[in-house]
Short mmCIF file of C-alpha atoms and ligand atoms in Angstrom, two decimals:
data_model
loop_
_atom_site.label_atom_id
_atom_site.label_comp_id
_atom_site.label_asym_id
_atom_site.label_seq_id
_atom_site.Cartn_x
_atom_site.Cartn_y
_atom_site.Cartn_z
CA MET A 1 9.78 -4.81 -23.82
CA LYS A 2 11.79 -1.72 -24.73
CA VAL A 3 15.07 -0.86 -23.08
CA TYR A 4 16.61 2.60 -23.03
CA LEU A 5 20.16 2.34 -24.33
CA ASN A 6 22.31 5.42 -24.91
CA GLY A 7 19.44 7.74 -25.71
CA LYS A 8 17.32 5.33 -27.73
CA LEU A 9 14.57 2.88 -26.96
CA VAL A 10 15.42 -0.52 -28.42
CA PRO A 11 13.69 -3.90 -28.22
CA LYS A 12 15.05 -6.11 -25.43
CA GLU A 13 16.73 -8.44 -27.97
CA LYS A 14 18.65 -5.50 -29.42
CA ALA A 15 19.65 -4.03 -26.08
CA LEU A 16 23.27 -5.17 -26.36
CA ILE A 17 26.57 -3.67 -25.25
CA SER A 18 30.18 -4.25 -26.27
CA CYS A 19 32.40 -7.04 -24.83
CA PHE A 20 34.94 -4.22 -24.38
CA ASP A 21 32.61 -2.24 -22.13
CA HIS A 22 34.45 -1.71 -18.84
CA GLY A 23 31.19 -2.35 -17.02
CA VAL A 24 31.54 -5.93 -18.25
CA LEU A 25 35.32 -6.24 -18.13
CA TYR A 26 35.80 -4.71 -14.68
CA GLY A 27 32.45 -3.93 -13.10
CA ASP A 28 33.39 -0.30 -13.69
CA GLY A 29 30.14 1.59 -13.36
CA ALA A 30 27.29 2.63 -11.11
CA PHE A 31 23.68 1.55 -10.76
CA GLU A 32 20.39 2.15 -8.98
CA GLY A 33 17.29 0.07 -8.40
CA ILE A 34 14.08 2.09 -8.13
CA ARG A 35 10.44 1.10 -7.68
CA VAL A 36 7.28 2.52 -9.19
CA TYR A 37 3.94 2.16 -7.43
CA ASN A 38 0.85 3.06 -9.44
CA ARG A 39 2.69 5.63 -11.59
CA LEU A 40 4.53 7.10 -8.61
CA ILE A 41 8.30 6.72 -8.77
CA PHE A 42 9.28 6.23 -5.14
CA ARG A 43 11.94 8.70 -3.97
CA LEU A 44 13.24 9.28 -7.48
CA ASP A 45 15.31 12.32 -6.49
CA GLU A 46 17.09 10.38 -3.73
CA HIS A 47 17.99 7.56 -6.13
CA ILE A 48 19.27 9.96 -8.78
CA GLU A 49 21.25 11.80 -6.13
CA ARG A 50 22.88 8.54 -4.93
CA LEU A 51 23.68 7.50 -8.52
CA PHE A 52 25.46 10.81 -9.11
CA GLU A 53 27.28 10.48 -5.77
CA THR A 54 28.56 7.01 -6.69
CA ALA A 55 29.61 8.33 -10.10
CA HIS A 56 31.34 11.33 -8.51
CA THR A 57 33.63 9.13 -6.42
CA LEU A 58 34.25 6.77 -9.35
CA MET A 59 35.09 9.86 -11.46
CA LEU A 60 32.52 8.56 -13.89
CA GLN A 61 30.99 11.29 -16.00
CA ILE A 62 27.27 10.72 -16.45
CA PRO A 63 26.41 12.00 -19.94
CA LEU A 64 22.98 13.24 -18.83
CA THR A 65 21.96 15.87 -16.31
CA LYS A 66 19.88 14.75 -13.32
CA LYS A 67 16.82 16.23 -14.99
CA GLU A 68 17.54 14.42 -18.26
CA MET A 69 18.07 11.18 -16.37
CA LYS A 70 14.65 11.53 -14.74
CA GLN A 71 13.08 12.30 -18.12
CA ALA A 72 14.77 9.22 -19.65
CA ILE A 73 13.31 7.04 -16.88
CA ILE A 74 9.81 8.41 -17.41
CA TYR A 75 10.18 8.07 -21.20
CA THR A 76 11.09 4.37 -20.76
CA LEU A 77 8.27 3.68 -18.30
CA LYS A 78 5.74 5.29 -20.65
CA ALA A 79 7.05 3.38 -23.68
CA ASN A 80 6.50 0.14 -21.77
CA LYS A 81 3.09 1.25 -20.48
CA LEU A 82 4.02 0.35 -16.93
CA LYS A 83 2.06 1.42 -13.85
CA ASP A 84 4.04 -0.65 -11.38
CA ALA A 85 7.66 -1.44 -12.08
CA TYR A 86 11.18 -2.00 -10.94
CA ILE A 87 13.70 0.23 -12.70
CA ARG A 88 17.33 -0.72 -13.15
CA LEU A 89 19.41 2.31 -14.03
CA VAL A 90 23.00 1.62 -15.09
CA VAL A 91 25.91 3.82 -16.16
CA THR A 92 29.15 2.11 -17.18
CA ARG A 93 32.54 3.56 -18.08
CA GLY A 94 31.81 2.38 -21.61
CA GLU A 95 33.87 0.76 -24.32
CA GLY A 96 37.63 0.85 -23.82
CA ASP A 97 40.59 -1.41 -24.43
CA LEU A 98 41.70 -4.42 -22.38
CA GLY A 99 43.61 -2.37 -19.80
CA LEU A 100 42.16 -0.92 -16.62
CA ASP A 101 42.79 2.69 -17.64
CA PRO A 102 39.37 4.37 -17.67
CA ARG A 103 40.75 7.17 -19.91
CA LYS A 104 40.81 4.67 -22.78
CA CYS A 105 37.02 4.64 -22.68
CA LYS A 106 37.19 8.21 -24.02
CA GLY A 107 33.86 9.32 -22.64
CA ARG A 108 31.89 6.58 -24.35
CA GLN A 109 29.82 5.87 -21.23
CA THR A 110 27.00 3.41 -21.61
CA VAL A 111 23.66 4.35 -20.07
CA PHE A 112 20.81 1.91 -19.97
CA ILE A 113 17.47 1.76 -18.22
CA ILE A 114 15.48 -1.43 -17.83
CA THR A 115 11.90 -1.13 -16.62
CA ASP A 116 10.46 -4.46 -15.61
CA LYS A 117 8.77 -6.32 -12.77
CA ILE A 118 10.67 -7.86 -9.90
CA GLU A 119 9.53 -10.33 -7.31
CA LEU A 120 12.45 -11.17 -5.12
CA TYR A 121 10.75 -13.53 -2.71
CA PRO A 122 7.49 -15.49 -2.72
CA GLU A 123 4.49 -13.99 -0.94
CA ALA A 124 4.72 -16.62 1.84
CA ILE A 125 8.04 -15.15 3.02
CA TYR A 126 6.32 -11.83 3.76
CA LYS A 127 3.56 -13.58 5.72
CA LYS A 128 5.60 -16.17 7.62
CA GLY A 129 8.98 -14.48 7.77
CA MET A 130 12.40 -15.50 6.55
CA GLU A 131 15.19 -17.60 8.03
CA ILE A 132 18.65 -16.21 7.43
CA ILE A 133 22.23 -16.98 8.43
CA THR A 134 25.48 -15.12 8.96
CA VAL A 135 28.04 -15.93 6.27
CA PRO A 136 31.88 -15.88 6.38
CA THR A 137 32.38 -13.27 3.66
CA VAL A 138 32.59 -9.89 5.39
CA ARG A 139 31.38 -6.67 3.82
CA ASN A 140 34.01 -4.69 1.92
CA LEU A 141 36.17 -2.35 3.97
CA PRO A 142 35.09 1.25 3.39
CA GLU A 143 38.70 2.23 2.67
CA ALA A 144 38.94 -0.49 0.01
CA LEU A 145 35.59 -0.39 -1.78
CA ASN A 146 33.13 1.68 0.19
CA PRO A 147 29.75 -0.06 0.63
CA GLN A 148 28.14 3.35 0.09
CA LEU A 149 28.98 2.98 -3.59
CA LYS A 150 26.30 1.23 -5.58
CA SER A 151 28.88 0.19 -8.13
CA LEU A 152 28.68 -2.61 -10.68
CA ASN A 153 31.28 -4.52 -8.69
CA TYR A 154 28.98 -6.65 -6.56
CA LEU A 155 31.08 -9.77 -6.09
CA ASN A 156 31.40 -9.11 -2.37
CA ASN A 157 27.63 -9.46 -2.08
CA ILE A 158 27.36 -12.28 -4.61
CA LEU A 159 29.92 -14.38 -2.70
CA ALA A 160 27.86 -13.92 0.45
CA LYS A 161 24.68 -14.82 -1.47
CA ILE A 162 26.34 -18.00 -2.77
CA GLU A 163 27.30 -18.96 0.78
CA ALA A 164 23.70 -18.44 1.90
CA ILE A 165 22.32 -20.48 -1.00
CA ASN A 166 24.86 -23.27 -0.44
CA SER A 167 23.56 -23.55 3.09
CA GLY A 168 19.95 -23.55 1.96
CA PHE A 169 19.06 -19.92 2.80
CA GLN A 170 17.88 -17.08 0.62
CA GLU A 171 19.53 -14.18 2.39
CA ALA A 172 22.52 -13.66 4.66
CA ILE A 173 23.84 -11.31 7.28
CA MET A 174 27.24 -9.90 6.37
CA LEU A 175 29.45 -8.61 9.18
CA ASP A 176 31.87 -5.72 8.91
CA THR A 177 35.59 -6.26 9.51
CA LEU A 178 35.14 -5.57 13.24
CA GLY A 179 32.57 -8.34 13.47
CA TYR A 180 29.49 -6.15 13.84
CA VAL A 181 26.39 -6.75 11.77
CA ALA A 182 26.68 -4.68 8.59
CA GLU A 183 23.75 -5.56 6.33
CA CYS A 184 22.45 -8.35 4.14
CA THR A 185 23.58 -9.03 0.57
CA GLY A 186 21.20 -6.48 -0.96
CA ASP A 187 19.17 -5.24 1.98
CA ASN A 188 19.60 -3.30 5.20
CA ILE A 189 18.75 -4.87 8.54
CA PHE A 190 16.73 -3.64 11.52
CA ILE A 191 16.05 -5.19 14.91
CA VAL A 192 13.40 -4.24 17.44
CA LYS A 193 14.06 -4.50 21.18
CA ARG A 194 11.57 -3.26 23.79
CA ASN A 195 9.67 -1.31 21.10
CA GLU A 196 12.79 0.53 19.91
CA LEU A 197 14.37 0.12 16.50
CA TYR A 198 18.08 -0.36 15.86
CA THR A 199 19.93 -0.42 12.56
CA PRO A 200 23.69 -0.35 11.94
CA PRO A 201 25.20 3.10 11.23
CA GLN A 202 26.48 3.76 7.72
CA CYS A 203 30.09 4.34 8.76
CA MET A 204 31.50 0.81 8.39
CA GLY A 205 29.93 -1.69 6.05
CA THR A 206 26.42 -0.48 5.59
CA LEU A 207 24.86 1.13 2.54
CA ARG A 208 22.61 4.04 3.37
CA GLY A 209 19.52 2.47 1.86
CA ILE A 210 16.66 4.65 0.71
CA THR A 211 14.16 2.16 2.14
CA ARG A 212 16.15 2.25 5.39
CA ASP A 213 15.79 6.05 5.43
CA ALA A 214 12.05 5.71 4.73
CA VAL A 215 11.69 3.30 7.68
CA LEU A 216 13.59 5.65 9.98
CA GLY A 217 11.20 8.41 8.88
CA ILE A 218 8.17 6.22 9.53
CA ALA A 219 9.49 5.34 13.01
CA ARG A 220 9.92 9.04 13.78
CA ARG A 221 6.37 9.79 12.67
CA LEU A 222 5.03 6.96 14.81
CA SER A 223 7.08 8.28 17.76
CA LEU A 224 9.05 5.05 17.95
CA SER A 225 12.65 5.48 19.03
CA ALA A 226 15.03 4.48 16.24
CA HIS A 227 18.77 4.26 16.70
CA GLU A 228 21.60 4.01 14.22
CA HIS A 229 23.86 1.94 16.41
CA VAL A 230 26.33 -0.93 16.06
CA ILE A 231 24.67 -4.31 16.47
CA THR A 232 26.28 -7.63 17.39
CA ARG A 233 24.98 -11.04 16.35
CA HIS A 234 24.00 -11.65 19.99
CA GLU A 235 21.78 -8.57 19.90
CA VAL A 236 20.11 -9.89 16.77
CA TYR A 237 19.51 -13.29 18.39
CA ILE A 238 17.87 -11.77 21.48
CA SER A 239 15.88 -9.14 19.60
CA ASP A 240 12.07 -9.15 19.74
CA GLU A 241 11.75 -8.62 16.01
CA CYS A 242 13.98 -8.39 12.98
CA PHE A 243 13.33 -7.26 9.42
CA LEU A 244 15.17 -6.38 6.22
CA THR A 245 14.64 -3.38 3.96
CA GLY A 246 15.46 -2.72 0.33
CA THR A 247 13.90 -1.32 -2.81
CA ALA A 248 13.40 -4.72 -4.43
CA ALA A 249 12.69 -6.70 -1.23
CA GLU A 250 10.69 -3.91 0.48
CA ILE A 251 10.10 -5.00 4.12
CA VAL A 252 10.93 -8.64 4.87
CA PRO A 253 10.21 -10.05 8.34
CA VAL A 254 12.97 -12.30 9.71
CA VAL A 255 11.98 -15.01 12.19
CA LYS A 256 15.15 -17.05 12.59
CA VAL A 257 18.84 -16.12 12.47
CA ASP A 258 21.63 -18.73 12.63
CA GLY A 259 19.13 -21.24 14.03
CA ARG A 260 17.96 -18.88 16.82
CA GLN A 261 14.29 -18.03 16.86
CA ILE A 262 13.60 -14.30 16.88
CA GLY A 263 10.85 -13.23 19.28
CA THR A 264 7.77 -15.38 18.89
CA GLY A 265 9.05 -16.92 15.65
CA LYS A 266 6.40 -15.00 13.71
CA PRO A 267 6.59 -11.56 12.03
CA GLY A 268 6.43 -9.03 14.87
CA GLU A 269 3.80 -6.35 15.49
CA ILE A 270 6.14 -3.43 14.89
CA THR A 271 7.42 -5.07 11.70
CA LYS A 272 3.83 -5.43 10.50
CA LEU A 273 3.07 -1.84 11.41
CA ILE A 274 6.17 -0.55 9.60
CA SER A 275 5.25 -2.68 6.55
CA LYS A 276 1.75 -1.23 6.49
CA GLU A 277 3.01 2.34 6.87
CA PHE A 278 5.60 1.75 4.16
CA LYS A 279 2.87 0.57 1.77
CA GLU A 280 0.90 3.73 2.56
CA LEU A 281 3.98 5.87 1.99
CA THR A 282 4.52 4.38 -1.48
CA LYS A 283 1.00 5.54 -2.39
CA ARG A 284 1.87 9.21 -1.84
CA ASP A 285 5.65 9.72 -1.77
CA GLY A 286 6.93 9.80 -5.32
CA VAL A 287 7.24 11.51 -8.66
CA LYS A 288 4.06 11.15 -10.71
CA TYR A 289 4.25 10.51 -14.44
C1 LIG B 301 20.67 -1.31 -2.75
C2 LIG B 301 21.17 -1.96 -1.53
C3 LIG B 301 20.50 -1.88 -0.30
C4 LIG B 301 19.13 -1.27 -0.15
O1 LIG B 301 19.09 0.06 -0.53
P1 LIG B 301 17.73 0.72 -1.01
O2 LIG B 301 18.12 2.10 -1.37
O3 LIG B 301 16.77 0.66 0.09
O4 LIG B 301 17.27 -0.07 -2.20
C5 LIG B 301 21.12 -2.39 0.82
N1 LIG B 301 22.30 -3.01 0.74
C6 LIG B 301 22.96 -3.15 -0.42
C7 LIG B 301 24.26 -3.85 -0.44
C8 LIG B 301 22.40 -2.64 -1.59
O5 LIG B 301 23.05 -2.78 -2.75
#
């Protein structure tokens, strides 16, 4: 496997960065996860756009233009002869000293691109559905560390993931500081009630996921009403269907939340329809290489 590191393709074993890299010392950097389906990079422009938006707020200069970044991704995919892949795109502040001051990194940003496979959950989860719980760790306050930022500082999500795992679950609902459902540790959440879709708005603790956007688009095309609206845990418990969305996870049916069965306890019809339409979308919506 070859990894793109600062403009060069290097073997995986040689894809190493400094201990003084602020990405390592402080989680100071931005990332994206992108999927490739049969040589089509799904919503590449949207992912690049979001990476540059995260970097803009972090005042992190990306040493490549958007076009160059796309070319670097394609270059890496081709070098690894991949048709289907998961891409991890990372930009860190780079090597600095032991202080926080990002100016000490002197524009030595680190850029790397890993193209690999990812299988987040076993196939059975997609067929039978997942059981999840709500965990105590709430999603970051937007005025502290905005969940819109796909930054390298993911401890908020990792703490929630640990709580889920400690309780024997693979994924968890995180609430926002008002107690509304925000999202899961790396996925957005949807519920279905009386054939209408609901997903939390992006204003509090919810990342505007690209898969979430794709699902909202699919719903519109299918003439299903879809609302970006605050959701309480009660509304999740009494929903007819529930599912999670994310680039790595794709569409995951949820059949039990905090011990409450959702709907029939099996993946719902609308969830299955959305999953099918999403698969179709990935066959045509993307940048070909
Ligand atoms: C990346 C991510 C998502 C999903 O976003 P996609 O763009 O669909 O991959 C949702 N929540 C969090 C916290 C994430 O990091």
